[in-house]
Coordinates of C-alpha atoms in Angstrom, one line a residue:
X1 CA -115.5 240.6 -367.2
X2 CA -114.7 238.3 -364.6
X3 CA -117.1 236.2 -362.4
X4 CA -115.5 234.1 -359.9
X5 CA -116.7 231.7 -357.9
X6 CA -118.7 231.7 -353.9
X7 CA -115.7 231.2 -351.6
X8 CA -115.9 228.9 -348.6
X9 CA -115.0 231.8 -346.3
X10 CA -116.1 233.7 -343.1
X11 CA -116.5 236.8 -342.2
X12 CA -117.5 238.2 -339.0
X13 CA -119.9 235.8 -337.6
X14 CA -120.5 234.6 -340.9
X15 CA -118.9 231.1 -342.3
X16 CA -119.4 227.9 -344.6
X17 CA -118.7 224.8 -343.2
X18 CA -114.8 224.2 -342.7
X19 CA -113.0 221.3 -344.2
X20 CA -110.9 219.2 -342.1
X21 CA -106.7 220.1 -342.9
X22 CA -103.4 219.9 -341.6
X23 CA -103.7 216.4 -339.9
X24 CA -107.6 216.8 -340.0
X25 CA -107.7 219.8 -337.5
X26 CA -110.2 222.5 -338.2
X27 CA -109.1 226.0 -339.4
X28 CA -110.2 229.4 -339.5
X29 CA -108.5 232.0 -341.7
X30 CA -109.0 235.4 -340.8
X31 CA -110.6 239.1 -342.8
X32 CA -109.6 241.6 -340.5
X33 CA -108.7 244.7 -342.3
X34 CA -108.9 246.0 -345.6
X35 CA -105.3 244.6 -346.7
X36 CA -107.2 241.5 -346.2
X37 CA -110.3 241.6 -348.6
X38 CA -108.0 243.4 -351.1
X39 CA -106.0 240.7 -351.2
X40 CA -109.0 238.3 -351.0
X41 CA -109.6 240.3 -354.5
X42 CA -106.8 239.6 -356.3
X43 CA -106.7 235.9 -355.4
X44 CA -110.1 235.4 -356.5
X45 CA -109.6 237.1 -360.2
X46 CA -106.0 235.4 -360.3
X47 CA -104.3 238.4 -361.3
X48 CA -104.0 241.9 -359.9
X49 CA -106.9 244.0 -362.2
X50 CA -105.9 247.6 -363.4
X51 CA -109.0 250.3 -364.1
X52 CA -111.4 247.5 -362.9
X53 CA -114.5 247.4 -360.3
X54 CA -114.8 244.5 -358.7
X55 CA -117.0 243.8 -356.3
X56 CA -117.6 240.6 -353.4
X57 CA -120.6 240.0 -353.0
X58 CA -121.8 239.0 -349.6
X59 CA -124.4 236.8 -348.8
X60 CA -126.3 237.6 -345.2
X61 CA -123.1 235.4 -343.2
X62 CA -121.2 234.3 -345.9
X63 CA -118.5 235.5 -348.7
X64 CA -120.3 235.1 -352.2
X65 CA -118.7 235.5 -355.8
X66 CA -116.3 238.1 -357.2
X67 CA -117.1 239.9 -359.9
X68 CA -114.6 242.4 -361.9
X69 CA -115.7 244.7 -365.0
X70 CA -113.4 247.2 -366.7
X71 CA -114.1 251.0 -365.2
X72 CA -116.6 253.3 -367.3
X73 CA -114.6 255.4 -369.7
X74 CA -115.6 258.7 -371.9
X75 CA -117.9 256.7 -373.9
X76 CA -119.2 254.5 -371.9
X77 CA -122.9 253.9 -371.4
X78 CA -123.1 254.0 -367.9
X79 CA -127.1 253.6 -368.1
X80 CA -125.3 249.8 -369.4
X81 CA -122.4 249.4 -367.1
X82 CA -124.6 249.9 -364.1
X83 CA -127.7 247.5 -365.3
X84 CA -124.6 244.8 -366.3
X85 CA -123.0 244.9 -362.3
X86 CA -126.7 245.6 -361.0
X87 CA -127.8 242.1 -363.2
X88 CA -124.6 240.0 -362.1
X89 CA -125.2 240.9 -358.4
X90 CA -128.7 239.6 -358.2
X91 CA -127.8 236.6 -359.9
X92 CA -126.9 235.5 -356.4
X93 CA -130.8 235.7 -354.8
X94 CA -129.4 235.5 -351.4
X95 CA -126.8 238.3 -351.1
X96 CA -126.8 240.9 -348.9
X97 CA -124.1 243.0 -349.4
X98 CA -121.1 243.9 -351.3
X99 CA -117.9 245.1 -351.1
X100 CA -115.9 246.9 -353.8
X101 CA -112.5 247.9 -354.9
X102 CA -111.8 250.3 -358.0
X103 CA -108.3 250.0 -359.5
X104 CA -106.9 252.3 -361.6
X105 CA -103.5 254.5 -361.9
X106 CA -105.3 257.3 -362.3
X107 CA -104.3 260.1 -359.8
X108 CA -107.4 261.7 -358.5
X109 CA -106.4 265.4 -356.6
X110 CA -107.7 265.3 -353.0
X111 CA -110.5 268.4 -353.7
X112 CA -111.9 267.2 -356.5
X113 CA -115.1 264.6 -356.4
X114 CA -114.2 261.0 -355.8
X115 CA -113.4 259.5 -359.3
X116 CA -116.7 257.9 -360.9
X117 CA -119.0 259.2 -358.2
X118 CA -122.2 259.5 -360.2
X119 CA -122.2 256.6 -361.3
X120 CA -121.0 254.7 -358.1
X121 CA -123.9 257.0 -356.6
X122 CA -126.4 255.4 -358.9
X123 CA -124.9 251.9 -358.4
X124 CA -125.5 252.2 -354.9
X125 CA -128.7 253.6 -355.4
X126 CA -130.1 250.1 -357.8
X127 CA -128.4 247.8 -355.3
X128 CA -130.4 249.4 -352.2
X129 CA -133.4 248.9 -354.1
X130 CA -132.9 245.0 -354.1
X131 CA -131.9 244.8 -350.4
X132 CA -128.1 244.3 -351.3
X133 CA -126.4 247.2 -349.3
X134 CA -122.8 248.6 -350.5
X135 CA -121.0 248.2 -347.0
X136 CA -117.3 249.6 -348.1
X137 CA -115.2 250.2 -350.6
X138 CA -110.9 250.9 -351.5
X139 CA -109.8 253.5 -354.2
X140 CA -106.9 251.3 -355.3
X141 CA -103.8 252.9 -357.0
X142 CA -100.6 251.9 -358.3
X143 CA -98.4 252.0 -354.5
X144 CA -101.7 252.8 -352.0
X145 CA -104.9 252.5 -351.4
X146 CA -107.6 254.9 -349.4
X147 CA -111.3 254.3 -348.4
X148 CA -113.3 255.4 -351.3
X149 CA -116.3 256.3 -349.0
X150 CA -114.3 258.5 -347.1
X151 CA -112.4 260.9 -349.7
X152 CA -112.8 264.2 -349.1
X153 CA -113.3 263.7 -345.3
X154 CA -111.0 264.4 -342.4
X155 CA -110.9 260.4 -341.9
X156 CA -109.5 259.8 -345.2
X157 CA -105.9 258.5 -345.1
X158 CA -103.9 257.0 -347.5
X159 CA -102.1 253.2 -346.9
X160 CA -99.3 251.6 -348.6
X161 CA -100.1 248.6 -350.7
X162 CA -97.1 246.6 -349.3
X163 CA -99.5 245.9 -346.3
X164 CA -101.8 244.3 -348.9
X165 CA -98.7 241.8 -350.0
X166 CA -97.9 240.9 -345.9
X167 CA -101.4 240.3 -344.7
X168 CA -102.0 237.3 -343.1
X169 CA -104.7 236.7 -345.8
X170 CA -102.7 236.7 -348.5
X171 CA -99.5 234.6 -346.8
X172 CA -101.8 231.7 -346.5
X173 CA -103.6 231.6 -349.7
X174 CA -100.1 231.6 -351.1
X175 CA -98.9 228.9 -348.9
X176 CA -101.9 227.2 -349.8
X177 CA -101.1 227.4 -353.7
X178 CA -102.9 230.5 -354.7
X179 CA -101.0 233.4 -356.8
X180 CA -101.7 237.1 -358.3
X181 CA -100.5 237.3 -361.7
X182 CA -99.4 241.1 -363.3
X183 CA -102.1 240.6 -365.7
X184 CA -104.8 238.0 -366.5
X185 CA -103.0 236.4 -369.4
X186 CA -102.0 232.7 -369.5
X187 CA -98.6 231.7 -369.1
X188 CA -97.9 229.1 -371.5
X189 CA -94.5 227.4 -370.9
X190 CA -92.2 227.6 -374.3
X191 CA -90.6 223.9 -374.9
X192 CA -89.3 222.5 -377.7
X193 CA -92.2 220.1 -379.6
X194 CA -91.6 218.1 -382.9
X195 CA -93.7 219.5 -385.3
X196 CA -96.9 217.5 -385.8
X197 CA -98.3 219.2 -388.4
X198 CA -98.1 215.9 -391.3
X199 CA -99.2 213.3 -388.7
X200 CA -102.4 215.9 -387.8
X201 CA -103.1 215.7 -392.0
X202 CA -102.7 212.3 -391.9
X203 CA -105.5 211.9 -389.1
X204 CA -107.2 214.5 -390.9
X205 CA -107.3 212.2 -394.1
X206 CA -107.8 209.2 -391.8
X207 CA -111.3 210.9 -390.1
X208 CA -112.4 212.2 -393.0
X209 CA -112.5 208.8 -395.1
X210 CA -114.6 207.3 -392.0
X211 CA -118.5 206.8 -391.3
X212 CA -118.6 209.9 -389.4
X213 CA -120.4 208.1 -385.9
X214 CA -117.7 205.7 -385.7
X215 CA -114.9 208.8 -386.3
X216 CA -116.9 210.5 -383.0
X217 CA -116.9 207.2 -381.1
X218 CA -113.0 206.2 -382.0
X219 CA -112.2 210.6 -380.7
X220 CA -114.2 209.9 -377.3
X221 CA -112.6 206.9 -376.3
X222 CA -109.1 208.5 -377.0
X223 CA -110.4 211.8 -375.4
X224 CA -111.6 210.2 -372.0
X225 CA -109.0 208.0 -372.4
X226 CA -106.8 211.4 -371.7
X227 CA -109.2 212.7 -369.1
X228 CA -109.8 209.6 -367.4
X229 CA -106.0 209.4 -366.7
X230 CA -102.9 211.5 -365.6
X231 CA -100.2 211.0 -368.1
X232 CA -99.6 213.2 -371.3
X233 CA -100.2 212.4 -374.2
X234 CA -97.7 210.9 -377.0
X235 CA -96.9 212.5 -380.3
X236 CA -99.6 210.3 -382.0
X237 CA -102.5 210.6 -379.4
X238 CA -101.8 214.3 -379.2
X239 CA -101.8 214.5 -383.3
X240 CA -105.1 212.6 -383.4
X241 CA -106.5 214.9 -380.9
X242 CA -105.7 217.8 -382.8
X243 CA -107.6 216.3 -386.1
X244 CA -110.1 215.1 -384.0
X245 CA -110.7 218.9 -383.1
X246 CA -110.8 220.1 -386.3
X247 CA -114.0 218.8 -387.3
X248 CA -116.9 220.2 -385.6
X249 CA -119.0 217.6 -385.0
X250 CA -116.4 216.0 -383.4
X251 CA -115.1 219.0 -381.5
X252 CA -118.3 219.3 -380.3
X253 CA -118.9 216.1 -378.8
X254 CA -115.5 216.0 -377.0
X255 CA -116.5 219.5 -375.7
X256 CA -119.5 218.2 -374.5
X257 CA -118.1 215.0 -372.8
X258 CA -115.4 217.1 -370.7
X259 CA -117.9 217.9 -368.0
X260 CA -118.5 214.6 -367.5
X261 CA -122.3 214.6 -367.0
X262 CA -125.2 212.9 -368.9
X263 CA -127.1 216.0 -370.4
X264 CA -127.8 217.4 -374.0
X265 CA -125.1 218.7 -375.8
X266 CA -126.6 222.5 -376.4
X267 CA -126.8 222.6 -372.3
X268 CA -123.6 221.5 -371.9
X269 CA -122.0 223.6 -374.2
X270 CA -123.6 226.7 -373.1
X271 CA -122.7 225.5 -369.5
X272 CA -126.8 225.9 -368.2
X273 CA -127.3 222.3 -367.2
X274 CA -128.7 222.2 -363.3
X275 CA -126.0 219.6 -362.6
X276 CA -122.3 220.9 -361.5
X277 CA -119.4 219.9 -364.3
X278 CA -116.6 217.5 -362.5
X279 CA -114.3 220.5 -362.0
X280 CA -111.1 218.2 -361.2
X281 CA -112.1 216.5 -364.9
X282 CA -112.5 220.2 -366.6
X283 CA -108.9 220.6 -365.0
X284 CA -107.8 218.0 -366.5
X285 CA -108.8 218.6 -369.9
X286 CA -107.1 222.1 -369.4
X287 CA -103.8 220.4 -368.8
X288 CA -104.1 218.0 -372.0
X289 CA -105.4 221.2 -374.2
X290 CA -102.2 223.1 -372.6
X291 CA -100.2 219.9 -373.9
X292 CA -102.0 220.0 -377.3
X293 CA -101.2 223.7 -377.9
X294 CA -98.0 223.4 -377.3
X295 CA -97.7 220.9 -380.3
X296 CA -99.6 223.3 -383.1
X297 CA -98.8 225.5 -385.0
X298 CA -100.7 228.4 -387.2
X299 CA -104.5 227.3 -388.0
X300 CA -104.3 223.9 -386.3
X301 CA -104.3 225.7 -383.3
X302 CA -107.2 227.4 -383.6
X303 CA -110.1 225.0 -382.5
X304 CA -107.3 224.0 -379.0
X305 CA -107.6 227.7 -378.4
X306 CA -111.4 228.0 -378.5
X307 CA -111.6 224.5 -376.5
X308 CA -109.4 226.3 -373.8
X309 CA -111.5 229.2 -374.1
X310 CA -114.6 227.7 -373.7
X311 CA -113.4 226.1 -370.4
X312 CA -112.3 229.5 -369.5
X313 CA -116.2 230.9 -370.1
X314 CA -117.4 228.1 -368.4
X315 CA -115.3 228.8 -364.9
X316 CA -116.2 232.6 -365.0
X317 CA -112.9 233.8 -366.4
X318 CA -114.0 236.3 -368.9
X319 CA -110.5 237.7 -369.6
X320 CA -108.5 234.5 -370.2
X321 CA -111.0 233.5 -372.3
X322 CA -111.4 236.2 -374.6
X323 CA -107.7 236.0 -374.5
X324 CA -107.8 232.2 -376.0
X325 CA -110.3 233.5 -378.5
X326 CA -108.1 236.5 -379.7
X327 CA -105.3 233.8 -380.0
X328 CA -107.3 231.3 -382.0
X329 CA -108.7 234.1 -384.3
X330 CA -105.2 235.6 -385.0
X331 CA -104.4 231.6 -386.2
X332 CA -107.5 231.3 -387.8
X333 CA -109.6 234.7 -388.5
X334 CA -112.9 232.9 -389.8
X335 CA -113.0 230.1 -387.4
X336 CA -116.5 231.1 -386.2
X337 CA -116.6 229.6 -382.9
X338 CA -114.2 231.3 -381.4
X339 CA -115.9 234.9 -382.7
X340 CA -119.6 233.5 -381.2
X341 CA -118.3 233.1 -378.0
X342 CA -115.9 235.7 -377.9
X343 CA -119.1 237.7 -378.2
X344 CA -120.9 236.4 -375.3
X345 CA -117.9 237.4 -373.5
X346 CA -117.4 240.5 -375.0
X347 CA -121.2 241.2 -374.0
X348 CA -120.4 240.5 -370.3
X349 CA -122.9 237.1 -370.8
X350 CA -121.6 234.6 -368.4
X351 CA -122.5 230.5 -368.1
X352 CA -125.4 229.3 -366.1
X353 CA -122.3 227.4 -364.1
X354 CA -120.4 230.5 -363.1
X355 CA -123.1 232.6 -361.9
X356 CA -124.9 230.0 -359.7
X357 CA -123.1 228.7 -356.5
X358 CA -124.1 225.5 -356.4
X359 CA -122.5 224.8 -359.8
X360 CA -119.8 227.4 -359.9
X361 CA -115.9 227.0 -360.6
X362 CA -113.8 226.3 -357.0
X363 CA -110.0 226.9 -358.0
X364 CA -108.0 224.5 -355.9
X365 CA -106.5 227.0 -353.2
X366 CA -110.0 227.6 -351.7
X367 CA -111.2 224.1 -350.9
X368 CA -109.2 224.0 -347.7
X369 CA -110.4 226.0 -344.4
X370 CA -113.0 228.9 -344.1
X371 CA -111.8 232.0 -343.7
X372 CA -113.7 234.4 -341.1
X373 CA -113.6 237.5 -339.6
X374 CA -113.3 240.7 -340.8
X375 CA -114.2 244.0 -339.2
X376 CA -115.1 246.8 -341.8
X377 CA -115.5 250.1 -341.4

């Protein structure tokens, strides 16, 4: 499950405030046709999603969150699928309306029902009943796409997906550093890295020997150290911050501290404090975590994984984090962590952060302008 974040968009008469770019002149994307808002889709999730609902939620005027879950197979509880989108929709108390796409390659013949219809029935029918109102929906396939409400009618067409990569939409999230990956996995760059592994043992032996308050005091200056700054770390910082990750008390703390807010460590772990994280600062300790993974190897990698996956929870990225957790319990099978929250994510249980606006995940590419205007069927 994904869960990304309220965009600062338009559409219609709806809008956010716009930020000041491009030489401080105000600017106004636009959502004009369906190429648009399925594009809008699969720069919210990051990748392009494949037998996957995913639904924007809108909010009276504005564009809300994005939310994807894998499509209902054979043996499926639907009765659970629908209360799990149903729940993750009101989480957002003000919205409206959604919108929906439903990717799959399956090939659906043009006289039989349209694919998932009872339960898309019932979905529609549990939203109604909070006052959100299902306003249109694509049947997305591997080369076209076709209005879902209108299959089986004489207005249903089918339009090339080629149209989705030319919209104006999508041309300037891209210019404005925004990408669709194939799938939702990470792309970690393969470089060569001396092996660390004796100088992590020897901080290991170093951390263990101490009073174990002044070992958590020595790992948060290094760690904010890191995420205070821009550089990357050396081969002895980064082997220390491997160690340091290794114990859980420690691990722990440093967790806690990459918000960078003053709260207790069970909130900010379980991302539910009131306050928003300092995104740019949880950025940063993605980059240094990328940096430290890239210098481990077998079960030392393990608790970097889970710290990247956690991060991953946190923002609302359900896939790449289980992915991270899959990865850290391939290095280290028991390293219980990374199951407890793979659970949470496998249960489709997001963070406080993620599912509130005013404390959700903004990726880079949509702090700039609003984007407005759209006229749906």
């Amino acid at each position: 499950m994904e869960f990304s974040p309220p965009r600062t968009m338009k559409v219609g008469n709806w809008h956010l405030p716009a930020a000041p770019v491009r030489g401080g002149i105000m600017e106004k994307l636009s959502i004009k046709t369906p190429d648009d808002f399925i594009a809008l889709m699969g720069h919210s999730l990051g990748f392009w999603p494949t037998e996957s609902l995913v639904c924007v939620i809108l909010d009276d005027k504005r564009i809300g969150a994005t939310l994807r879950v894998n499509l209902p197979g054979p043996h499926t509880d639907t009765k659970h699928f629908i209360d799990q989108v149903v729940h993750h929709v009101g989480t957002d108390r003000q919205a409206t309306g959604v919108v929906f796409g439903m990717f799959t390659n399956e090939t659906w013949p043009p006289n039989e029902s349209r694919p998932h219809e009872d339960v898309m029935e019932e979905l529609t029918g549990r939203l109604s009943q909070q006052g959100v109102i299902v306003r249109d929906g694509w049947l997305i396939g591997e080369t076209t796409f076709t209005n879902y409400l209108r299959i089986g009618t004489a207005g249903s067409t089918n339009y090339p997906l080629d149209g989705v990569l030319s919209s104006e939409l999508n041309a300037e999230l891209v210019f404005r550093g925004s990408s669709i990956e194939a799938s939702p996995g990470f792309r970690i760059p393969v470089l060569a890295r001396p092996a660390l592994s004796t100088e992590i043992m020897r901080h290991c032996f170093r951390i263990e020997a101490m009073n174990p308050q002044a070992a958590i005091t020595r790992a948060r200056i290094l760690w904010n150290t890191m995420l205070d700054g821009g550089g990357e770390p050396t081969d002895d910082e980064a082997a220390e911050l491997i160690a340091n990750l290794k114990f859980i008390s420690v691990r722990d703390r440093l967790l806690a501290d990459i918000p960078g807010i003053d709260d207790s460590m069970r909130d900010l772990l379980l991302g539910q404090t009131k306050q928003s994280p300092h995104w740019k600062r949880v950025e940063r300790a993605s980059e240094v975590l990328f940096q430290l993974y890239m210098r481990t190897d077998g079960t030392d990698s393990a608790p970097v994984l889970t710290s990247l996956g956690v991060i991953q929870w946190w923002e609302g990225h359900g896939s790449k984090a289980h992915e991270c957790f899959q990865r850290a319990l391939e290095a280290d099978p028991e390293y219980r962590l990374a199951q407890l929250t793979d659970h949470l994510v496998r249960e489709g249980i997001l963070s406080d952060w993620a599912a509130d606006r005013q404390t959700a995940y903004q990726p880079p590419h949509t702090r700039g302008p609003e984007i407005g205007g759209m006229g749906m069927a």
